[in-house]
Structures are given as structure tokens and as C-alpha cells.
Tab-separated table of C-alpha atoms in Angstrom:
chain	number	residue	atom	x	y	z
A	1	GLN	CA	109.230	124.573	100.560
A	2	THR	CA	108.915	124.249	96.811
A	3	VAL	CA	110.192	121.008	95.304
A	4	LEU	CA	111.023	120.009	91.752
A	5	VAL	CA	109.153	117.071	90.230
A	6	SER	CA	109.389	115.382	86.845
A	7	ASP	CA	106.700	113.462	84.988
A	8	GLY	CA	109.386	111.981	82.717
A	9	ARG	CA	108.985	114.665	80.061
A	10	GLN	CA	108.926	118.002	81.874
A	11	THR	CA	110.258	119.296	85.180
A	12	TYR	CA	108.024	121.448	87.370
A	13	ALA	CA	108.358	123.443	90.564
A	14	LEU	CA	105.432	122.291	92.720
A	15	MET	CA	103.527	124.331	95.299
A	16	HIS	CA	100.134	124.838	96.905
A	17	VAL	CA	98.263	128.034	96.040
A	18	SER	CA	98.483	129.023	99.732
A	19	ASP	CA	102.255	129.358	99.181
A	20	THR	CA	101.618	132.099	96.617
A	21	PRO	CA	100.168	135.611	97.100
A	22	PHE	CA	96.882	134.486	95.509
A	23	ASN	CA	93.830	133.864	97.660
A	24	LEU	CA	91.040	131.774	96.156
A	25	ASN	CA	88.730	132.519	99.100
A	26	VAL	CA	88.011	136.161	98.303
A	27	GLU	CA	84.877	137.170	96.436
A	28	ASN	CA	86.458	139.936	94.345
A	29	PRO	CA	90.143	139.187	93.732
A	30	PRO	CA	92.300	142.023	92.435
A	31	ASN	CA	93.393	142.376	88.835
A	32	TYR	CA	97.167	142.372	89.176
A	33	GLN	CA	99.183	144.598	86.888
A	34	ARG	CA	102.453	142.804	87.514
A	35	ILE	CA	103.327	139.353	88.840
A	36	THR	CA	106.912	138.365	89.584
A	37	GLY	CA	108.475	135.379	91.233
A	38	ASN	CA	111.773	133.567	91.582
A	39	LEU	CA	113.017	130.095	92.341
A	40	THR	CA	116.051	130.184	94.586
A	41	PHE	CA	118.348	127.335	95.551
A	42	GLY	CA	121.629	128.206	97.224
A	43	ALA	CA	123.132	131.128	95.316
A	44	THR	CA	121.104	130.443	92.137
A	45	ASN	CA	118.082	132.612	91.481
A	46	VAL	CA	115.795	132.038	88.455
A	47	ALA	CA	112.819	134.173	87.382
A	48	LEU	CA	109.489	132.394	86.878
A	49	GLY	CA	107.819	132.367	83.467
A	50	GLU	CA	104.256	131.249	84.174
A	51	LEU	CA	102.102	129.681	86.859
A	52	ASN	CA	99.937	126.703	85.911
A	53	PHE	CA	96.914	125.812	88.062
A	54	LEU	CA	96.179	122.126	87.560
A	55	ALA	CA	92.927	120.667	86.265
A	56	LEU	CA	93.374	117.921	88.882
A	57	ASP	CA	92.857	120.541	91.599
A	58	PRO	CA	93.297	124.285	91.006
A	59	ARG	CA	94.990	124.678	94.391
A	60	VAL	CA	97.944	122.729	93.005
A	61	VAL	CA	100.283	125.133	91.206
A	62	VAL	CA	103.241	124.164	89.045
A	63	VAL	CA	105.857	126.195	87.236
A	64	PRO	CA	107.287	124.470	84.144
A	65	ILE	CA	111.060	124.791	84.069
A	66	SER	CA	113.534	123.764	81.406
A	67	ASN	CA	116.179	121.102	81.912
A	68	GLY	CA	118.812	123.843	81.773
A	69	VAL	CA	117.170	125.809	84.572
A	70	ALA	CA	116.743	122.632	86.618
A	71	MET	CA	120.463	121.882	86.203
A	72	ARG	CA	121.385	125.458	87.154
A	73	LEU	CA	119.311	125.231	90.311
A	74	GLY	CA	120.972	121.956	91.249
A	75	ALA	CA	118.083	120.876	93.505
A	76	LYS	CA	116.914	117.281	93.699
A	77	ILE	CA	114.251	116.433	91.125
A	78	TYR	CA	111.696	113.946	92.437
A	79	ASN	CA	110.133	111.413	90.121
A	80	LEU	CA	106.462	110.567	90.370
A	81	ALA	CA	105.570	107.243	91.943
A	82	ALA	CA	104.928	104.754	89.131
A	83	GLU	CA	102.734	102.702	91.470
A	84	PRO	CA	101.514	105.150	94.133
A	85	PHE	CA	99.291	102.568	95.847
A	86	LYS	CA	101.814	99.705	95.904
A	87	PHE	CA	102.502	100.019	99.643
A	88	PRO	CA	99.876	100.542	102.375
A	89	GLU	CA	101.948	103.296	104.017
A	90	VAL	CA	103.226	106.622	102.765
A	91	VAL	CA	105.605	109.219	104.167
A	92	LEU	CA	104.233	112.699	104.840
A	93	VAL	CA	106.797	115.519	104.853
A	94	ARG	CA	105.654	118.789	106.357
A	95	ALA	CA	106.249	121.667	103.961
A	96	ASP	CA	106.898	124.292	106.621
A	97	ASP	CA	109.240	122.573	109.073
A	98	GLY	CA	110.414	119.379	107.331
A	99	ARG	CA	109.097	117.039	110.027
A	100	TYR	CA	107.965	113.709	108.637
A	101	GLY	CA	106.254	110.487	109.542
A	102	GLU	CA	104.796	107.309	108.106
A	103	THR	CA	101.053	106.923	107.886
A	104	THR	CA	98.394	104.889	106.142
A	105	PHE	CA	96.063	106.226	103.488
A	106	ARG	CA	92.666	105.416	102.042
A	107	ILE	CA	91.866	105.842	98.368
A	108	ASP	CA	88.827	108.055	97.865
A	109	GLN	CA	86.287	105.691	96.325
A	110	ALA	CA	84.446	108.504	94.540
A	111	ASP	CA	87.605	109.981	93.002
A	112	ARG	CA	90.776	107.889	92.868
A	113	ARG	CA	92.836	110.994	92.137
A	114	PHE	CA	92.709	111.736	95.878
A	115	VAL	CA	93.736	109.803	98.969
A	116	ARG	CA	92.806	110.502	102.581
A	117	LEU	CA	95.559	110.470	105.182
A	118	ASP	CA	95.228	109.916	108.902
A	119	ASN	CA	94.917	113.283	110.624
A	120	ARG	CA	97.323	112.358	113.437
A	121	ILE	CA	100.656	110.782	112.674
A	122	ALA	CA	102.788	109.412	115.500
A	123	THR	CA	106.520	109.670	114.795
A	124	ARG	CA	109.532	108.476	116.752
A	125	LEU	CA	111.542	111.637	116.168
A	126	PHE	CA	108.930	114.391	116.267
A	127	GLY	CA	106.081	113.091	118.396
A	128	GLU	CA	102.681	113.618	116.844
A	129	ILE	CA	102.271	115.664	113.676
A	130	THR	CA	99.186	116.511	111.660
A	131	PRO	CA	98.999	116.911	107.874
A	132	ARG	CA	98.467	120.409	106.493
A	133	ARG	CA	97.723	121.768	103.045
A	134	GLY	CA	100.904	121.998	101.009
A	135	ASP	CA	102.590	119.041	102.736
A	136	LEU	CA	104.183	116.478	100.435
A	137	VAL	CA	103.350	112.775	100.321
A	138	PHE	CA	105.976	110.258	99.224
A	139	ALA	CA	106.006	106.536	98.540
A	140	LYS	CA	108.378	104.542	100.718
A	141	THR	CA	110.587	104.249	97.618
A	142	GLY	CA	111.235	108.028	97.785
A	143	GLU	CA	109.087	108.889	94.783
A	144	LEU	CA	106.543	111.680	95.049
A	145	ILE	CA	102.871	110.705	95.231
A	146	GLY	CA	101.256	114.093	95.678
A	147	ILE	CA	100.534	117.202	97.682
A	148	MET	CA	97.994	117.810	100.427
A	149	VAL	CA	95.204	120.045	99.076
A	150	ASN	CA	93.629	120.415	102.520
A	151	ASN	CA	94.348	118.937	105.949
A	152	ASN	CA	92.852	115.541	105.070
A	153	TYR	CA	93.271	114.842	101.355
A	154	CYS	CA	96.265	114.457	99.073
A	155	ALA	CA	95.966	115.043	95.313
A	156	VAL	CA	97.748	112.190	93.528
A	157	LEU	CA	99.962	113.731	90.857
A	158	GLY	CA	100.304	112.346	87.365
A	159	ASP	CA	98.506	114.670	84.985
A	160	PHE	CA	99.973	118.182	84.907
A	161	THR	CA	97.370	119.590	82.514
A	162	PRO	CA	96.603	123.173	83.543
A	163	VAL	CA	93.066	124.481	83.836
A	164	GLN	CA	94.331	128.089	83.986
A	165	LYS	CA	97.669	129.842	83.485
A	166	LEU	CA	98.998	133.149	84.719
A	167	SER	CA	101.874	134.836	82.933
A	168	VAL	CA	104.647	136.159	85.123
A	169	GLY	CA	106.632	139.285	84.319
A	170	GLU	CA	106.280	142.980	83.712
A	171	ASN	CA	103.694	143.067	80.930
A	172	ILE	CA	100.687	140.995	81.936
A	173	GLU	CA	98.001	143.560	81.089
A	174	GLN	CA	96.615	141.229	78.401
A	175	GLN	CA	95.275	138.862	81.077
A	176	ASP	CA	92.588	139.766	83.572
A	177	THR	CA	93.898	138.029	86.679
A	178	SER	CA	90.689	138.708	88.613
A	179	VAL	CA	88.721	136.632	86.058
A	180	VAL	CA	91.284	133.802	86.267
A	181	LEU	CA	91.238	133.780	90.085
A	182	ARG	CA	87.418	133.867	90.221
A	183	ASP	CA	87.293	130.891	87.855
A	184	LEU	CA	89.768	128.967	90.004
A	185	ALA	CA	87.804	129.752	93.171
A	186	ALA	CA	84.577	128.572	91.514
A	187	ARG	CA	86.275	125.323	90.498
A	188	VAL	CA	87.359	124.699	94.096
A	189	MET	CA	83.806	125.374	95.336
A	190	ARG	CA	82.482	122.779	92.867
A	191	LEU	CA	84.626	120.088	94.476
A	192	PRO	CA	82.886	117.783	96.940
A	193	GLU	CA	82.874	119.316	100.421
A	194	ARG	CA	85.349	116.779	101.795
A	195	LEU	CA	87.936	117.908	99.231
A	196	ARG	CA	87.516	121.665	99.697
């Protein structure tokens, strides 16, 4: 499930690259001739303009959307947690089925832009759940902290600077998508093994 998030200046649709058609694990990705996508909420359907792959972690993909589009969609816009480490527990919400549970986290000492979550979360309503890539992590205040980049680590959102962009629409011949996707895959492989 894609959610909308605001950094206070811009609203973005947030997703994991695994929720797109792009695969960063292939050696020779295709050069797409056309990329299309839509955001849908209720009866409202909006075409995407571009996909931004974040410098924080290229598996985190955001789509900048205008305030007008955000209002037309009518979906809840989550704010980023001003103090993501204020409380010792966070709430993990599974992206695929909406199950959720509270868990503790540990800040990665080598890179504070990532936190490690427990890999088994006991919940009262759903029994035991395990984090998966693409799951969302919230502060107990309801603000968004980040998105799981793999089954153990959450990327803490705050800087939406893209490392690569892909245009969306009919005429994208000016960009070689295979070069972009190879660069993104190489960036992921340069991450420490625990974060891959």
C-alpha cells in the first residue's frame, strides 16, 4: 500500500522499489520505452509524473505530488516524526495486509539513518508477525519514521534528495532506463551487507 508523506514542504507518495515493476537484482535490466503509473484512492485516479529513487537508499522510491493532487486524492498525509527516537518502541504496519504491532528498535551505530527492528513481533490481535521490506514504521505519536528496506532494517526518512529519477509518460526515449537501473543496483550492492 502506497502512503502519502510530507516533509513540511512537499508531499510524496512513498513505496519500496519491490512495489514497482523494476528489479534491481538483474544484471542487464531492460531499457523501457514507456513507463506509466497511477495513484488511485477511491474513485480518484492520478497519473504519475516521475519516480525519484532516494540517495538515502535507492530502494526507497517517492513520487512528488502537488498539494492540489494530494487534495484531490483525499488520502491521509503522514508527517515525518520530528523526534523519531524519542520513544523506545515503534509501530510496524505491514504493507501487504495491514497487520501491525509494537516493537523495539536499535539505532545502527555505523549509520544512524537506519534502525534495526526485532524480526519477530508478538501482537495481541494478530499473533506473531515479521517485518518485511516495504513495511512502514511509525512513532507512537502516529508520525511516520520510515520504511523497511529489507526484513531487518528501516530507513529513517527525512531527506528526500533523489540519487536518480525516471520520467513517467509516453516519451521517455531521452533516458536510458537500463543505465539508471544498473546504477541503482550498484548503489545497493555498495551498502554494507546487513543493509542489502
